[in-house]
Amino acid sequence: DIQMTQSTSSLSASVGDRVTITCRASQSISTYLNWYQQKPGKAPKLLIYAASNLQSGVPSRFSGSGSGTDFTLTISSLQPEDFAVYYCQQSYNTPYTFGQGTKLEIK
Amino acid sequence: QVQLQESGPGLVRPSETLSLTCNVSGGSISTYYWSWIRQPPGKGLEWIGYIYYSGSTNYNPSLKSRVTISVDTSKNQFSLNLSSLTAADTAVYYCARVEDSSAYYYGYYFDYWGQGALVTVSS
């Protein structure tokens, strides 16, 4: 199985900050990397697919980059509704695997 | 707008079988892959498996011996059976649509999700 590692389990930031969340794969996955946002008691929501493609309806302050083994999710200017847990997920092969999540908290 | 809704018992006894159904509305179940994903309380996400509308399946090897996913296109729904339950199977179970964009080298991603169903395994 491909292991997905989000090295930062929690991150504190303020409204208006620029935030970067990282994800590393245990082997090269090209750009087969997706990002999800999950709020308490809710299902995950797709933000970014194929490393850098913004899902329809997702605000443009979210962006993704990377290829191979290292990926980043960037929020350009944090809004109050962005405080949540963020997961990366690889679809290079099955079993599809997720990172353990990065919780973005209000400073 | 595609909507997914899980249904099934919230409490199951150890060693028994969990059965959940996902009803798909606002779109056809045909031409897509459909997946089950679970999340133990306070923990991360685990992919269980997927089924194509035609019936072909792919399961997580860690659960493969205990999992069956089936589809009923006439009812626009798909189902999960997980047998030989233990407390470690206690989780919120999500159904999700799998968008197959492999032809465009975008891979696969979960674009629509159900709200989730909490299943507790306890005697």
PDB file of C-alpha atoms in Angstrom:
ATOM      1  CA  ASP A   1       0.000   0.000   0.000  1.00  0.00           C
ATOM      2  CA  ILE A   2       1.087   3.576  -0.625  1.00  0.00           C
ATOM      3  CA  GLN A   3       1.491   5.456   2.665  1.00  0.00           C
ATOM      4  CA  MET A   4       0.399   9.080   2.738  1.00  0.00           C
ATOM      5  CA  THR A   5       2.004  11.222   5.412  1.00  0.00           C
ATOM      6  CA  GLN A   6       0.813  14.610   6.555  1.00  0.00           C
ATOM      7  CA  SER A   7       3.651  15.582   8.851  1.00  0.00           C
ATOM      8  CA  THR A   8       1.714  18.346  10.593  1.00  0.00           C
ATOM      9  CA  SER A   9      -1.195  16.980  12.578  1.00  0.00           C
ATOM     10  CA  SER A  10      -2.387  20.395  13.705  1.00  0.00           C
ATOM     11  CA  LEU A  11      -1.713  23.955  12.689  1.00  0.00           C
ATOM     12  CA  SER A  12      -2.775  27.256  14.266  1.00  0.00           C
ATOM     13  CA  ALA A  13      -3.386  30.293  12.099  1.00  0.00           C
ATOM     14  CA  SER A  14      -5.336  33.527  12.003  1.00  0.00           C
ATOM     15  CA  VAL A  15      -7.986  34.809   9.645  1.00  0.00           C
ATOM     16  CA  GLY A  16      -6.241  36.361   6.653  1.00  0.00           C
ATOM     17  CA  ASP A  17      -3.113  34.221   6.954  1.00  0.00           C
ATOM     18  CA  ARG A  18      -1.610  32.277   4.075  1.00  0.00           C
ATOM     19  CA  VAL A  19      -1.396  28.610   5.058  1.00  0.00           C
ATOM     20  CA  THR A  20       0.326  25.652   3.462  1.00  0.00           C
ATOM     21  CA  ILE A  21      -0.445  22.022   4.314  1.00  0.00           C
ATOM     22  CA  THR A  22       1.899  19.315   3.114  1.00  0.00           C
ATOM     23  CA  CYS A  23       1.460  15.669   2.135  1.00  0.00           C
ATOM     24  CA  ARG A  24       4.102  13.124   1.181  1.00  0.00           C
ATOM     25  CA  ALA A  25       3.617   9.787  -0.566  1.00  0.00           C
ATOM     26  CA  SER A  26       5.769   6.737   0.161  1.00  0.00           C
ATOM     27  CA  GLN A  27       6.394   6.333  -3.580  1.00  0.00           C
ATOM     28  CA  SER A  28       5.857   8.414  -6.662  1.00  0.00           C
ATOM     29  CA  ILE A  29       2.186   8.906  -7.464  1.00  0.00           C
ATOM     30  CA  SER A  30       2.607  11.352 -10.357  1.00  0.00           C
ATOM     31  CA  THR A  31      -0.193  13.885  -9.809  1.00  0.00           C
ATOM     32  CA  TYR A  32      -2.834  11.395  -8.623  1.00  0.00           C
ATOM     33  CA  LEU A  33      -3.419  13.302  -5.408  1.00  0.00           C
ATOM     34  CA  ASN A  34      -6.664  14.739  -4.072  1.00  0.00           C
ATOM     35  CA  TRP A  35      -7.435  17.064  -1.148  1.00  0.00           C
ATOM     36  CA  TYR A  36     -10.541  17.055   1.038  1.00  0.00           C
ATOM     37  CA  GLN A  37     -11.860  19.317   3.784  1.00  0.00           C
ATOM     38  CA  GLN A  38     -13.843  17.885   6.681  1.00  0.00           C
ATOM     39  CA  LYS A  39     -15.763  19.882   9.275  1.00  0.00           C
ATOM     40  CA  PRO A  40     -16.993  18.349  12.547  1.00  0.00           C
ATOM     41  CA  GLY A  41     -19.879  15.944  12.069  1.00  0.00           C
ATOM     42  CA  LYS A  42     -19.808  16.337   8.283  1.00  0.00           C
ATOM     43  CA  ALA A  43     -18.647  14.271   5.356  1.00  0.00           C
ATOM     44  CA  PRO A  44     -15.386  15.202   3.655  1.00  0.00           C
ATOM     45  CA  LYS A  45     -15.671  17.671   0.782  1.00  0.00           C
ATOM     46  CA  LEU A  46     -13.510  17.482  -2.334  1.00  0.00           C
ATOM     47  CA  LEU A  47     -11.377  20.603  -2.811  1.00  0.00           C
ATOM     48  CA  ILE A  48      -8.629  19.714  -5.268  1.00  0.00           C
ATOM     49  CA  TYR A  49      -8.220  16.764  -7.639  1.00  0.00           C
ATOM     50  CA  ALA A  50      -5.192  15.612  -9.591  1.00  0.00           C
ATOM     51  CA  ALA A  51      -2.897  17.720  -7.402  1.00  0.00           C
ATOM     52  CA  SER A  52      -3.822  21.134  -8.760  1.00  0.00           C
ATOM     53  CA  ASN A  53      -7.333  21.152 -10.208  1.00  0.00           C
ATOM     54  CA  LEU A  54      -9.925  23.120  -8.290  1.00  0.00           C
ATOM     55  CA  GLN A  55     -13.234  21.306  -7.867  1.00  0.00           C
ATOM     56  CA  SER A  56     -16.234  23.228  -9.136  1.00  0.00           C
ATOM     57  CA  GLY A  57     -17.676  25.583  -6.549  1.00  0.00           C
ATOM     58  CA  VAL A  58     -14.555  25.652  -4.366  1.00  0.00           C
ATOM     59  CA  PRO A  59     -13.237  29.179  -3.642  1.00  0.00           C
ATOM     60  CA  SER A  60     -10.163  30.234  -5.594  1.00  0.00           C
ATOM     61  CA  ARG A  61      -8.221  30.914  -2.391  1.00  0.00           C
ATOM     62  CA  PHE A  62      -7.591  27.153  -2.340  1.00  0.00           C
ATOM     63  CA  SER A  63      -4.827  25.835  -4.559  1.00  0.00           C
ATOM     64  CA  GLY A  64      -2.751  22.690  -4.844  1.00  0.00           C
ATOM     65  CA  SER A  65       0.641  21.842  -6.245  1.00  0.00           C
ATOM     66  CA  GLY A  66       3.198  19.079  -6.432  1.00  0.00           C
ATOM     67  CA  SER A  67       3.994  15.868  -8.242  1.00  0.00           C
ATOM     68  CA  GLY A  68       5.844  12.664  -7.540  1.00  0.00           C
ATOM     69  CA  THR A  69       5.959  12.325  -3.776  1.00  0.00           C
ATOM     70  CA  ASP A  70       5.517  15.845  -2.375  1.00  0.00           C
ATOM     71  CA  PHE A  71       2.337  17.888  -2.474  1.00  0.00           C
ATOM     72  CA  THR A  72       0.964  21.059  -0.927  1.00  0.00           C
ATOM     73  CA  LEU A  73      -2.439  22.572  -0.338  1.00  0.00           C
ATOM     74  CA  THR A  74      -2.370  26.341   0.021  1.00  0.00           C
ATOM     75  CA  ILE A  75      -5.073  28.640   1.345  1.00  0.00           C
ATOM     76  CA  SER A  76      -4.140  32.142   0.276  1.00  0.00           C
ATOM     77  CA  SER A  77      -6.162  34.090   2.840  1.00  0.00           C
ATOM     78  CA  LEU A  78      -7.820  32.109   5.603  1.00  0.00           C
ATOM     79  CA  GLN A  79     -11.494  32.673   6.166  1.00  0.00           C
ATOM     80  CA  PRO A  80     -13.404  31.696   9.336  1.00  0.00           C
ATOM     81  CA  GLU A  81     -15.122  28.829   7.513  1.00  0.00           C
ATOM     82  CA  ASP A  82     -11.772  27.271   6.533  1.00  0.00           C
ATOM     83  CA  PHE A  83     -10.994  25.986  10.017  1.00  0.00           C
ATOM     84  CA  ALA A  84     -11.378  22.250   9.557  1.00  0.00           C
ATOM     85  CA  VAL A  85      -9.403  19.041   9.030  1.00  0.00           C
ATOM     86  CA  TYR A  86      -7.713  18.541   5.673  1.00  0.00           C
ATOM     87  CA  TYR A  87      -6.906  15.143   4.166  1.00  0.00           C
ATOM     88  CA  CYS A  88      -4.858  14.143   1.169  1.00  0.00           C
ATOM     89  CA  GLN A  89      -5.678  10.952  -0.764  1.00  0.00           C
ATOM     90  CA  GLN A  90      -3.842   9.087  -3.508  1.00  0.00           C
ATOM     91  CA  SER A  91      -5.532   7.422  -6.455  1.00  0.00           C
ATOM     92  CA  TYR A  92      -2.366   6.154  -8.153  1.00  0.00           C
ATOM     93  CA  ASN A  93      -3.408   2.630  -7.270  1.00  0.00           C
ATOM     94  CA  THR A  94      -5.676   0.680  -4.991  1.00  0.00           C
ATOM     95  CA  PRO A  95      -6.113   0.464  -2.116  1.00  0.00           C
ATOM     96  CA  TYR A  96      -6.749   4.201  -2.180  1.00  0.00           C
ATOM     97  CA  THR A  97      -5.165   5.675   0.930  1.00  0.00           C
ATOM     98  CA  PHE A  98      -5.544   8.890   2.889  1.00  0.00           C
ATOM     99  CA  GLY A  99      -3.186  10.943   4.979  1.00  0.00           C
ATOM    100  CA  GLN A 100      -3.949  11.085   8.672  1.00  0.00           C
ATOM    101  CA  GLY A 101      -5.242  14.630   8.413  1.00  0.00           C
ATOM    102  CA  THR A 102      -4.110  18.131   9.359  1.00  0.00           C
ATOM    103  CA  LYS A 103      -6.353  20.066  11.729  1.00  0.00           C
ATOM    104  CA  LEU A 104      -6.372  23.776  11.036  1.00  0.00           C
ATOM    105  CA  GLU A 105      -7.228  25.698  14.194  1.00  0.00           C
ATOM    106  CA  ILE A 106      -7.837  29.317  15.011  1.00  0.00           C
ATOM    107  CA  LYS A 107      -4.897  31.070  16.671  1.00  0.00           C
TER     108      LYS A 107
ATOM    109  CA  GLN B   1     -27.540  17.644  -7.856  1.00  0.00           C
ATOM    110  CA  VAL B   2     -26.475  14.125  -6.936  1.00  0.00           C
ATOM    111  CA  GLN B   3     -27.321  13.122  -3.380  1.00  0.00           C
ATOM    112  CA  LEU B   4     -26.338  10.002  -1.455  1.00  0.00           C
ATOM    113  CA  GLN B   5     -27.990   8.695   1.694  1.00  0.00           C
ATOM    114  CA  GLU B   6     -26.806   5.810   3.834  1.00  0.00           C
ATOM    115  CA  SER B   7     -29.252   3.646   5.757  1.00  0.00           C
ATOM    116  CA  GLY B   8     -28.935   0.701   8.084  1.00  0.00           C
ATOM    117  CA  PRO B   9     -28.762  -0.288  11.748  1.00  0.00           C
ATOM    118  CA  GLY B  10     -26.730   1.873  14.083  1.00  0.00           C
ATOM    119  CA  LEU B  11     -25.890  -0.950  16.503  1.00  0.00           C
ATOM    120  CA  VAL B  12     -24.589  -4.374  15.549  1.00  0.00           C
ATOM    121  CA  ARG B  13     -23.380  -7.187  17.790  1.00  0.00           C
ATOM    122  CA  PRO B  14     -19.836  -8.570  17.637  1.00  0.00           C
ATOM    123  CA  SER B  15     -19.330 -11.441  15.165  1.00  0.00           C
ATOM    124  CA  GLU B  16     -22.438 -10.403  13.220  1.00  0.00           C
ATOM    125  CA  THR B  17     -22.672  -8.791   9.788  1.00  0.00           C
ATOM    126  CA  LEU B  18     -23.100  -5.080   9.106  1.00  0.00           C
ATOM    127  CA  SER B  19     -25.435  -4.240   6.217  1.00  0.00           C
ATOM    128  CA  LEU B  20     -25.696  -0.710   4.865  1.00  0.00           C
ATOM    129  CA  THR B  21     -27.413   0.650   1.780  1.00  0.00           C
ATOM    130  CA  CYS B  22     -26.650   3.850  -0.090  1.00  0.00           C
ATOM    131  CA  ASN B  23     -29.509   5.377  -2.039  1.00  0.00           C
ATOM    132  CA  VAL B  24     -28.482   7.602  -4.941  1.00  0.00           C
ATOM    133  CA  SER B  25     -30.809  10.388  -6.056  1.00  0.00           C
ATOM    134  CA  GLY B  26     -30.536  13.238  -8.521  1.00  0.00           C
ATOM    135  CA  GLY B  27     -28.616  11.127 -11.009  1.00  0.00           C
ATOM    136  CA  SER B  28     -28.221   7.626 -12.387  1.00  0.00           C
ATOM    137  CA  ILE B  29     -26.026   5.054 -10.739  1.00  0.00           C
ATOM    138  CA  SER B  30     -24.971   3.914 -14.201  1.00  0.00           C
ATOM    139  CA  THR B  31     -21.575   4.745 -15.735  1.00  0.00           C
ATOM    140  CA  TYR B  32     -19.978   5.479 -12.369  1.00  0.00           C
ATOM    141  CA  TYR B  33     -17.946   3.747  -9.682  1.00  0.00           C
ATOM    142  CA  TRP B  34     -19.384   3.838  -6.161  1.00  0.00           C
ATOM    143  CA  SER B  35     -17.404   3.496  -2.978  1.00  0.00           C
ATOM    144  CA  TRP B  36     -17.606   2.889   0.756  1.00  0.00           C
ATOM    145  CA  ILE B  37     -15.227   4.697   3.125  1.00  0.00           C
ATOM    146  CA  ARG B  38     -15.186   4.548   6.904  1.00  0.00           C
ATOM    147  CA  GLN B  39     -13.887   6.713   9.742  1.00  0.00           C
ATOM    148  CA  PRO B  40     -13.497   5.429  13.304  1.00  0.00           C
ATOM    149  CA  PRO B  41     -14.428   8.031  15.924  1.00  0.00           C
ATOM    150  CA  GLY B  42     -11.724  10.699  16.141  1.00  0.00           C
ATOM    151  CA  LYS B  43      -9.575   9.016  13.505  1.00  0.00           C
ATOM    152  CA  GLY B  44      -8.796   9.196   9.793  1.00  0.00           C
ATOM    153  CA  LEU B  45     -10.413   7.840   6.650  1.00  0.00           C
ATOM    154  CA  GLU B  46     -10.139   4.269   5.352  1.00  0.00           C
ATOM    155  CA  TRP B  47     -11.220   3.207   1.879  1.00  0.00           C
ATOM    156  CA  ILE B  48     -13.230  -0.027   2.003  1.00  0.00           C
ATOM    157  CA  GLY B  49     -13.831  -0.691  -1.694  1.00  0.00           C
ATOM    158  CA  TYR B  50     -15.748   0.254  -4.791  1.00  0.00           C
ATOM    159  CA  ILE B  51     -18.211  -1.227  -7.246  1.00  0.00           C
ATOM    160  CA  TYR B  52     -18.815  -0.314 -10.868  1.00  0.00           C
ATOM    161  CA  TYR B  53     -22.452  -0.055 -11.959  1.00  0.00           C
ATOM    162  CA  SER B  54     -21.879  -3.228 -13.989  1.00  0.00           C
ATOM    163  CA  GLY B  55     -21.042  -5.120 -10.799  1.00  0.00           C
ATOM    164  CA  SER B  56     -17.247  -5.379 -10.903  1.00  0.00           C
ATOM    165  CA  THR B  57     -15.612  -4.723  -7.546  1.00  0.00           C
ATOM    166  CA  ASN B  58     -12.298  -3.774  -5.957  1.00  0.00           C
ATOM    167  CA  TYR B  59     -11.774  -4.182  -2.211  1.00  0.00           C
ATOM    168  CA  ASN B  60      -9.164  -3.037   0.260  1.00  0.00           C
ATOM    169  CA  PRO B  61      -7.010  -6.129   0.937  1.00  0.00           C
ATOM    170  CA  SER B  62      -7.131  -5.369   4.656  1.00  0.00           C
ATOM    171  CA  LEU B  63     -10.885  -6.047   4.624  1.00  0.00           C
ATOM    172  CA  LYS B  64     -11.305  -8.167   1.511  1.00  0.00           C
ATOM    173  CA  SER B  65     -12.093 -11.437   3.309  1.00  0.00           C
ATOM    174  CA  ARG B  66     -15.024  -9.820   5.126  1.00  0.00           C
ATOM    175  CA  VAL B  67     -16.430  -7.341   2.579  1.00  0.00           C
ATOM    176  CA  THR B  68     -19.079  -7.608  -0.103  1.00  0.00           C
ATOM    177  CA  ILE B  69     -20.301  -4.608  -2.087  1.00  0.00           C
ATOM    178  CA  SER B  70     -23.269  -5.049  -4.417  1.00  0.00           C
ATOM    179  CA  VAL B  71     -25.324  -2.806  -6.692  1.00  0.00           C
ATOM    180  CA  ASP B  72     -28.989  -2.685  -7.657  1.00  0.00           C
ATOM    181  CA  THR B  73     -29.325  -0.438 -10.686  1.00  0.00           C
ATOM    182  CA  SER B  74     -33.118  -0.833 -10.761  1.00  0.00           C
ATOM    183  CA  LYS B  75     -33.309   0.826  -7.330  1.00  0.00           C
ATOM    184  CA  ASN B  76     -30.390   3.204  -7.947  1.00  0.00           C
ATOM    185  CA  GLN B  77     -28.622   1.986  -4.847  1.00  0.00           C
ATOM    186  CA  PHE B  78     -25.599   0.018  -3.721  1.00  0.00           C
ATOM    187  CA  SER B  79     -24.868  -1.860  -0.528  1.00  0.00           C
ATOM    188  CA  LEU B  80     -22.110  -2.888   1.875  1.00  0.00           C
ATOM    189  CA  ASN B  81     -21.901  -6.094   3.873  1.00  0.00           C
ATOM    190  CA  LEU B  82     -19.085  -6.458   6.403  1.00  0.00           C
ATOM    191  CA  SER B  83     -18.945  -9.712   8.335  1.00  0.00           C
ATOM    192  CA  SER B  84     -17.337 -10.993  11.538  1.00  0.00           C
ATOM    193  CA  LEU B  85     -17.548  -7.621  13.214  1.00  0.00           C
ATOM    194  CA  THR B  86     -15.417  -6.531  16.164  1.00  0.00           C
ATOM    195  CA  ALA B  87     -15.289  -3.313  18.141  1.00  0.00           C
ATOM    196  CA  ALA B  88     -12.568  -2.113  15.752  1.00  0.00           C
ATOM    197  CA  ASP B  89     -15.230  -1.865  13.041  1.00  0.00           C
ATOM    198  CA  THR B  90     -17.077   0.851  14.968  1.00  0.00           C
ATOM    199  CA  ALA B  91     -17.008   3.844  12.663  1.00  0.00           C
ATOM    200  CA  VAL B  92     -18.938   6.323  10.581  1.00  0.00           C
ATOM    201  CA  TYR B  93     -19.510   4.666   7.217  1.00  0.00           C
ATOM    202  CA  TYR B  94     -19.721   6.918   4.174  1.00  0.00           C
ATOM    203  CA  CYS B  95     -20.853   6.092   0.673  1.00  0.00           C
ATOM    204  CA  ALA B  96     -19.368   8.182  -2.107  1.00  0.00           C
ATOM    205  CA  ARG B  97     -19.371   8.538  -5.865  1.00  0.00           C
ATOM    206  CA  VAL B  98     -16.067   7.917  -7.588  1.00  0.00           C
ATOM    207  CA  GLU B  99     -15.337  10.213 -10.488  1.00  0.00           C
ATOM    208  CA  ASP B 100     -13.208   8.362 -13.030  1.00  0.00           C
ATOM    209  CA  SER B 101     -11.087  10.909 -14.838  1.00  0.00           C
ATOM    210  CA  SER B 102      -8.304   8.489 -15.641  1.00  0.00           C
ATOM    211  CA  ALA B 103      -8.783   9.116 -19.357  1.00  0.00           C
ATOM    212  CA  TYR B 104      -7.637  12.679 -18.721  1.00  0.00           C
ATOM    213  CA  TYR B 105      -4.832  11.555 -16.367  1.00  0.00           C
ATOM    214  CA  TYR B 106      -6.709  13.052 -13.414  1.00  0.00           C
ATOM    215  CA  GLY B 107      -7.186   9.716 -11.675  1.00  0.00           C
ATOM    216  CA  TYR B 108     -10.089   8.913  -9.412  1.00  0.00           C
ATOM    217  CA  TYR B 109     -11.631  11.057  -6.721  1.00  0.00           C
ATOM    218  CA  PHE B 110     -14.662  11.083  -4.427  1.00  0.00           C
ATOM    219  CA  ASP B 111     -16.818  13.988  -5.555  1.00  0.00           C
ATOM    220  CA  TYR B 112     -20.142  13.300  -3.847  1.00  0.00           C
ATOM    221  CA  TRP B 113     -20.536  11.872  -0.350  1.00  0.00           C
ATOM    222  CA  GLY B 114     -23.386  10.745   1.845  1.00  0.00           C
ATOM    223  CA  GLN B 115     -23.796  12.308   5.272  1.00  0.00           C
ATOM    224  CA  GLY B 116     -22.428   9.183   6.956  1.00  0.00           C
ATOM    225  CA  ALA B 117     -23.916   6.487   9.168  1.00  0.00           C
ATOM    226  CA  LEU B 118     -22.489   5.734  12.601  1.00  0.00           C
ATOM    227  CA  VAL B 119     -22.281   2.017  13.228  1.00  0.00           C
ATOM    228  CA  THR B 120     -21.394   0.843  16.717  1.00  0.00           C
ATOM    229  CA  VAL B 121     -20.318  -2.739  17.302  1.00  0.00           C
ATOM    230  CA  SER B 122     -21.238  -3.727  20.826  1.00  0.00           C
ATOM    231  CA  SER B 123     -23.048  -6.444  22.713  1.00  0.00           C
TER     232      SER B 123
END
